[in-house]
Short mmCIF file of C-alpha atoms in Angstrom, two decimals:
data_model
loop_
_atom_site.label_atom_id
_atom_site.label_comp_id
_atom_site.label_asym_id
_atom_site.label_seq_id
_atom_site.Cartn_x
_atom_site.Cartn_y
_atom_site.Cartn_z
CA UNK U 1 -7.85 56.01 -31.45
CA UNK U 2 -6.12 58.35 -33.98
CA UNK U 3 -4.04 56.09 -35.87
CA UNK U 4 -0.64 54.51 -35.84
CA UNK U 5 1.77 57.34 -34.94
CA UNK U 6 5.79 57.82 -35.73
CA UNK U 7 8.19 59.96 -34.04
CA UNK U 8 9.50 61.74 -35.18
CA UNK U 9 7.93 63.08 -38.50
CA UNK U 10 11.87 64.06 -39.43
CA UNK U 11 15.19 63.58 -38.43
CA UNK U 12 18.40 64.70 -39.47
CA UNK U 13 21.65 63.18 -38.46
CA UNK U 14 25.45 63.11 -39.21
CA UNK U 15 27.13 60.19 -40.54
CA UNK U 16 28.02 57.94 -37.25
CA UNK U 17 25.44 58.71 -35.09
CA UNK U 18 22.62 56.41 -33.85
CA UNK U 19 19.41 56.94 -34.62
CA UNK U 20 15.76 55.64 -32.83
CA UNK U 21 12.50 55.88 -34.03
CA UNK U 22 9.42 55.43 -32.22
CA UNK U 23 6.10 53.57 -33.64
CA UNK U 24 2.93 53.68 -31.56
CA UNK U 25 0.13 51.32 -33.63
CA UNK U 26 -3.52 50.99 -32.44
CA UNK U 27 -3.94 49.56 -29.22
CA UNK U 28 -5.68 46.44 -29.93
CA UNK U 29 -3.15 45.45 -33.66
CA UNK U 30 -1.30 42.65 -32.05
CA UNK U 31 0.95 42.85 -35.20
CA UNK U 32 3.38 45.76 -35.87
CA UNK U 33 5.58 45.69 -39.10
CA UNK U 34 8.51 48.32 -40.31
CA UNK U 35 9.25 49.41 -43.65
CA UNK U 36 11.74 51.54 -45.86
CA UNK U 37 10.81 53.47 -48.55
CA UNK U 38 13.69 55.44 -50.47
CA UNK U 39 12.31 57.97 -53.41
CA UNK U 40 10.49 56.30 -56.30
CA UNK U 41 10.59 52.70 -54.34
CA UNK U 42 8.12 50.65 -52.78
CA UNK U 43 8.60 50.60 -49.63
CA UNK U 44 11.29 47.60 -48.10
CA UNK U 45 10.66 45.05 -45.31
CA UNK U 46 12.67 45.34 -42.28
CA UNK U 47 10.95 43.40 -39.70
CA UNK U 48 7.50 42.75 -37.81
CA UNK U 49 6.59 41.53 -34.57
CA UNK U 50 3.45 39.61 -33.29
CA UNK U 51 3.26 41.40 -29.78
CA UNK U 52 6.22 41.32 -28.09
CA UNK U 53 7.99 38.97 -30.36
CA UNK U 54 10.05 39.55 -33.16
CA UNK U 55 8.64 37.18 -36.28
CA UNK U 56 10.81 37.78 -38.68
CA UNK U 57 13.69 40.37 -39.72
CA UNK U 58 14.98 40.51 -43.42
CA UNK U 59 18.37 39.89 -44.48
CA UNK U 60 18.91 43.02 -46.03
CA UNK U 61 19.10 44.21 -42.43
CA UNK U 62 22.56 44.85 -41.03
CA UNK U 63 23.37 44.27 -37.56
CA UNK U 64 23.07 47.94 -37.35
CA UNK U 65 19.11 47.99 -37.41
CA UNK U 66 17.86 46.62 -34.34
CA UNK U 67 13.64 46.76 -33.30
CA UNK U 68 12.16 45.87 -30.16
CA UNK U 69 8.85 45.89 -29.01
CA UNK U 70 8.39 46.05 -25.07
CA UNK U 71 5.56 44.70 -23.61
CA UNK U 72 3.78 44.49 -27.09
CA UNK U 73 2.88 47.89 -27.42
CA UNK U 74 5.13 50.81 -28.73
CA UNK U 75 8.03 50.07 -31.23
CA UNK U 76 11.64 51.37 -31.26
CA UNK U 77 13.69 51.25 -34.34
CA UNK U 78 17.38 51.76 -33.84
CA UNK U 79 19.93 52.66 -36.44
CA UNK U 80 23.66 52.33 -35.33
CA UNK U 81 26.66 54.41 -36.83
CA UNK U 82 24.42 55.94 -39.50
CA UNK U 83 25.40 55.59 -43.49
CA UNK U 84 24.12 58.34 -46.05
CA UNK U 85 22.67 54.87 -47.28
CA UNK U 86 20.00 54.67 -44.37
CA UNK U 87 18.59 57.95 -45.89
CA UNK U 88 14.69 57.01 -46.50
CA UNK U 89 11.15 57.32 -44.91
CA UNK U 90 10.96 54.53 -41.86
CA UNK U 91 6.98 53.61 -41.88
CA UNK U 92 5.68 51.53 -39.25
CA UNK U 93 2.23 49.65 -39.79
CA UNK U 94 0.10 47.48 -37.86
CA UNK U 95 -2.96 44.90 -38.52
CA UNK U 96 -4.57 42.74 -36.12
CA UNK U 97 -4.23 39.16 -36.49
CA UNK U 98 -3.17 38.08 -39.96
CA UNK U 99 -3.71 41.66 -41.37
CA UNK U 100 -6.32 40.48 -43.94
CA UNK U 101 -8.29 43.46 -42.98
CA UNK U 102 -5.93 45.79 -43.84
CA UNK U 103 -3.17 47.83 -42.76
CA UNK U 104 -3.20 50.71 -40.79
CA UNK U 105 0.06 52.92 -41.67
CA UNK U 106 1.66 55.75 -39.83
CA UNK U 107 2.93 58.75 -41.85
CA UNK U 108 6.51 57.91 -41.49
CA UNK U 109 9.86 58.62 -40.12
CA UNK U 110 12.36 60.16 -43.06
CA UNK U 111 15.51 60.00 -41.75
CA UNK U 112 18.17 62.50 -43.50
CA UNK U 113 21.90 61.45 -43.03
CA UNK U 114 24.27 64.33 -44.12
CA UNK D 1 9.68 34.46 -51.84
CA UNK D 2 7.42 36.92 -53.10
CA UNK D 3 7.78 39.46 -55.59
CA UNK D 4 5.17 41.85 -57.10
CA UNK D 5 5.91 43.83 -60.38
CA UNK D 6 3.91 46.90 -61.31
CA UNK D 7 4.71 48.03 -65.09
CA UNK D 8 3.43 50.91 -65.10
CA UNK D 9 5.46 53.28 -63.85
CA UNK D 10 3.21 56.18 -64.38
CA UNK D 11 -0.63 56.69 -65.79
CA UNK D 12 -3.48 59.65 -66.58
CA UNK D 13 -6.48 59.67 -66.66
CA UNK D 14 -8.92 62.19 -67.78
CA UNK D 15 -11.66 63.08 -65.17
CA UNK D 16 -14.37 61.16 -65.34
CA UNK D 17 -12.84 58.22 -67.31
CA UNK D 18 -11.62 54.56 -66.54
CA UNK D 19 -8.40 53.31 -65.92
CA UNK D 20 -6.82 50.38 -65.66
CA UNK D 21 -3.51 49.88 -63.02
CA UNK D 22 -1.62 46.38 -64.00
CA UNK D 23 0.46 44.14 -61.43
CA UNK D 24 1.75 40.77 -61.45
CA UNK D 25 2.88 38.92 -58.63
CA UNK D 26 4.90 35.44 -58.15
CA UNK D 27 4.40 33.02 -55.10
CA UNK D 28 5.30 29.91 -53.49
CA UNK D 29 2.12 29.87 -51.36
CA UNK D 30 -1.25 28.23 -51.72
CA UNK D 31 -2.84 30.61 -50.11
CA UNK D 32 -2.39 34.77 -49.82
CA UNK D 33 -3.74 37.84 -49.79
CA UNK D 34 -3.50 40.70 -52.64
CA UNK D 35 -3.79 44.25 -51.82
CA UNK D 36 -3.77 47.75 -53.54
CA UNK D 37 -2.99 51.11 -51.38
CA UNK D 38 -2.77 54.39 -52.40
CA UNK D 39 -0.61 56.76 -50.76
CA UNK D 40 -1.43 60.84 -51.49
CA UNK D 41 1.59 63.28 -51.74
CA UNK D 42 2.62 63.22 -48.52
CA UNK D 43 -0.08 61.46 -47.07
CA UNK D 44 0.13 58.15 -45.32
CA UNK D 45 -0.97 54.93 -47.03
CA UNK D 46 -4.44 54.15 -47.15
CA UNK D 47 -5.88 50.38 -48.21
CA UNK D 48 -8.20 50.77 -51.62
CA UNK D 49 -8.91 47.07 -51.85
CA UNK D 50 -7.97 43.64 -50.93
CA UNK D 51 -8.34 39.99 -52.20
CA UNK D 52 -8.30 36.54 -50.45
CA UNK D 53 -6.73 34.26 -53.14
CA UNK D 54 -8.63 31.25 -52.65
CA UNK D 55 -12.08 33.28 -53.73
CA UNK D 56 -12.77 33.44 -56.96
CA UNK D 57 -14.73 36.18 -57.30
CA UNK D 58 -13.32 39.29 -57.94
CA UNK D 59 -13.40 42.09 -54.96
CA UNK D 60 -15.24 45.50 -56.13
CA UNK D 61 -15.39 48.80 -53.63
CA UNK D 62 -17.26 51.40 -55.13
CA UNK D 63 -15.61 52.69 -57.90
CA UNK D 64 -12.60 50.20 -57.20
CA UNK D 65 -12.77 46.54 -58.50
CA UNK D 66 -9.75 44.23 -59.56
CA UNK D 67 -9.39 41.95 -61.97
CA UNK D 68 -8.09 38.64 -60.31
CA UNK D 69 -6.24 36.23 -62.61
CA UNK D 70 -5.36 33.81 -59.95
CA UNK D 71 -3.99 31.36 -62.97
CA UNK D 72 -1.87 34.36 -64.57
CA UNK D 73 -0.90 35.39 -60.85
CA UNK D 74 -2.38 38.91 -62.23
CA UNK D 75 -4.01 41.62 -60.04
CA UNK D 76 -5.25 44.38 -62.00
CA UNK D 77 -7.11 47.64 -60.27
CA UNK D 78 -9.67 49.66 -62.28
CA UNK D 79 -11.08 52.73 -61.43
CA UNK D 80 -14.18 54.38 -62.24
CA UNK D 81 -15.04 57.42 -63.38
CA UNK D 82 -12.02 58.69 -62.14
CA UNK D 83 -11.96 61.89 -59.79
CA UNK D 84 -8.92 64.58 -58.63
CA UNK D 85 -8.45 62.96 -55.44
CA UNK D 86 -7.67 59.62 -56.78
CA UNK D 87 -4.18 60.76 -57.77
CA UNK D 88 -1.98 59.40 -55.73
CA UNK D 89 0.73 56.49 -55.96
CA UNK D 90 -0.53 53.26 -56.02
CA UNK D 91 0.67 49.82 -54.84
CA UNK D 92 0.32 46.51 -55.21
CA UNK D 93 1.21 43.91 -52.40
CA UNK D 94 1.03 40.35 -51.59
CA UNK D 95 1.24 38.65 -48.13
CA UNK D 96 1.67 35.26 -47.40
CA UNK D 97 -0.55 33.64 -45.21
CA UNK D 98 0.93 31.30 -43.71
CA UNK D 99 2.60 31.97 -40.10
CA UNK D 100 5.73 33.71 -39.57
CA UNK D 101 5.57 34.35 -43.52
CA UNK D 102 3.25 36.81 -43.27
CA UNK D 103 5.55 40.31 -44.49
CA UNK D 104 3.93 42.15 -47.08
CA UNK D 105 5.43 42.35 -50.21
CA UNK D 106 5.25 45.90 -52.42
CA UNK D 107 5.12 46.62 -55.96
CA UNK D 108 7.26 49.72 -56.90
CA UNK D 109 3.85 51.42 -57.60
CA UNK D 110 2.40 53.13 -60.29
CA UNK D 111 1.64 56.81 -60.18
CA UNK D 112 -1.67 58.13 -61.52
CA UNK D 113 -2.27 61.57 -62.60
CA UNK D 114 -6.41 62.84 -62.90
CA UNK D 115 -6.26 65.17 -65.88
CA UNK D 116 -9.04 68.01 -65.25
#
């Protein structure tokens, strides 16, 4: 197993357009969390999911974020109608179980809105 | 709710030497975990250490050990004789333990420069 993995490393998009990023965590994390991160931040909650199901998403998340996890495996995150805002790294992580053993994190998604 | 605050914005070391990384945290919960990452210049996140709340004693890995001030809700990180590939940015988090509350919660991390 190499890891969690994000695709794509970087994306750059216009203002408007949607967005999706892709999370593949180690096969047997049942748990699978996003994050943002803008410059000189810690990185933001967005949402995690405990296989297929969605746990909990924060509040700071417009309707424009959506995640989905199919089947409990890969993630998708999708950003609608893009805002210069949404400009950060998008890092995906997953544990198994109650993640007391630590996190394994992917190397991120930054996602450039011009 | 959980918040974590990390005061330090930025710390050096010299080589060699000890340092000391501070962070505070606030919770609601009885029982939590506390970790620190590190996360290299464009490097993923890796976990340095963690902490189950209800043990008292402190966790050590190596050259890591915290401080764990469960009273003080204080979680402090010291490194030993430091080395270059320590520097990194480093965070503090909390997690709830307690189902469906289990996000992790960051500091706004503290980064530490190893002076030659």
């Amino acid at each position: 197993d190499t890891g969690v993995s994000q695709d794509p490393r970087h994306k750059i998009t216009k203002r408007g357009q949607n967005v999706t990023f892709r999370c593949d965590p180690i096969s047997e994390h049942n748990r699978l969390y996003w994050y943002r991160q803008t410059l000189g931040q810690g990185p933001e909650f967005l949402t995690y999911f405990q296989n297929e199901a969605q746990l909990e998403k924060s509040r700071l998340l417009s309707d424009r974020f959506s995640a989905e996890r199919p089947k409990g495996s890969f993630s998708t995150l999708e950003i609608q109608r893009t805002e210069q805002g949404d400009s950060a790294m998008y890092l995906c992580a997953s544990t198994k179980e109650t993640g007391y053993y630590g996190y394994t994190f992917g190397s991120g998604t930054r996602l450039t809105v011009v | 709710a959980q918040t974590v605050t990390q005061s330090q914005p930025e710390m050096s070391v010299q080589e060699a030497e000890t340092v000391t990384l501070s962070c505070t945290y606030d919770t609601s919960e009885s029982d939590y975990y506390l970790f620190w990452y590190k996360q290299p210049p464009s490097r993923q996140m890796i976990l340095v250490i963690r902490q189950e709340a209800y043990k008292q004693q402190n966790a050590t890995e190596n050259r890591f050990s915290v401080n764990f001030q469960k009273a003080a809700k204080s979680f402090s990180l010291k490194i030993s004789d430091s080395q270059l590939g320590d520097a990194a940015m480093y965070f503090c988090l909390s997690q709830g333990s307690n189902f469906g509350n289990e996000k992790l919660t960051f500091g706004t991390g503290t980064r530490l420069t190893i002076i030659p």
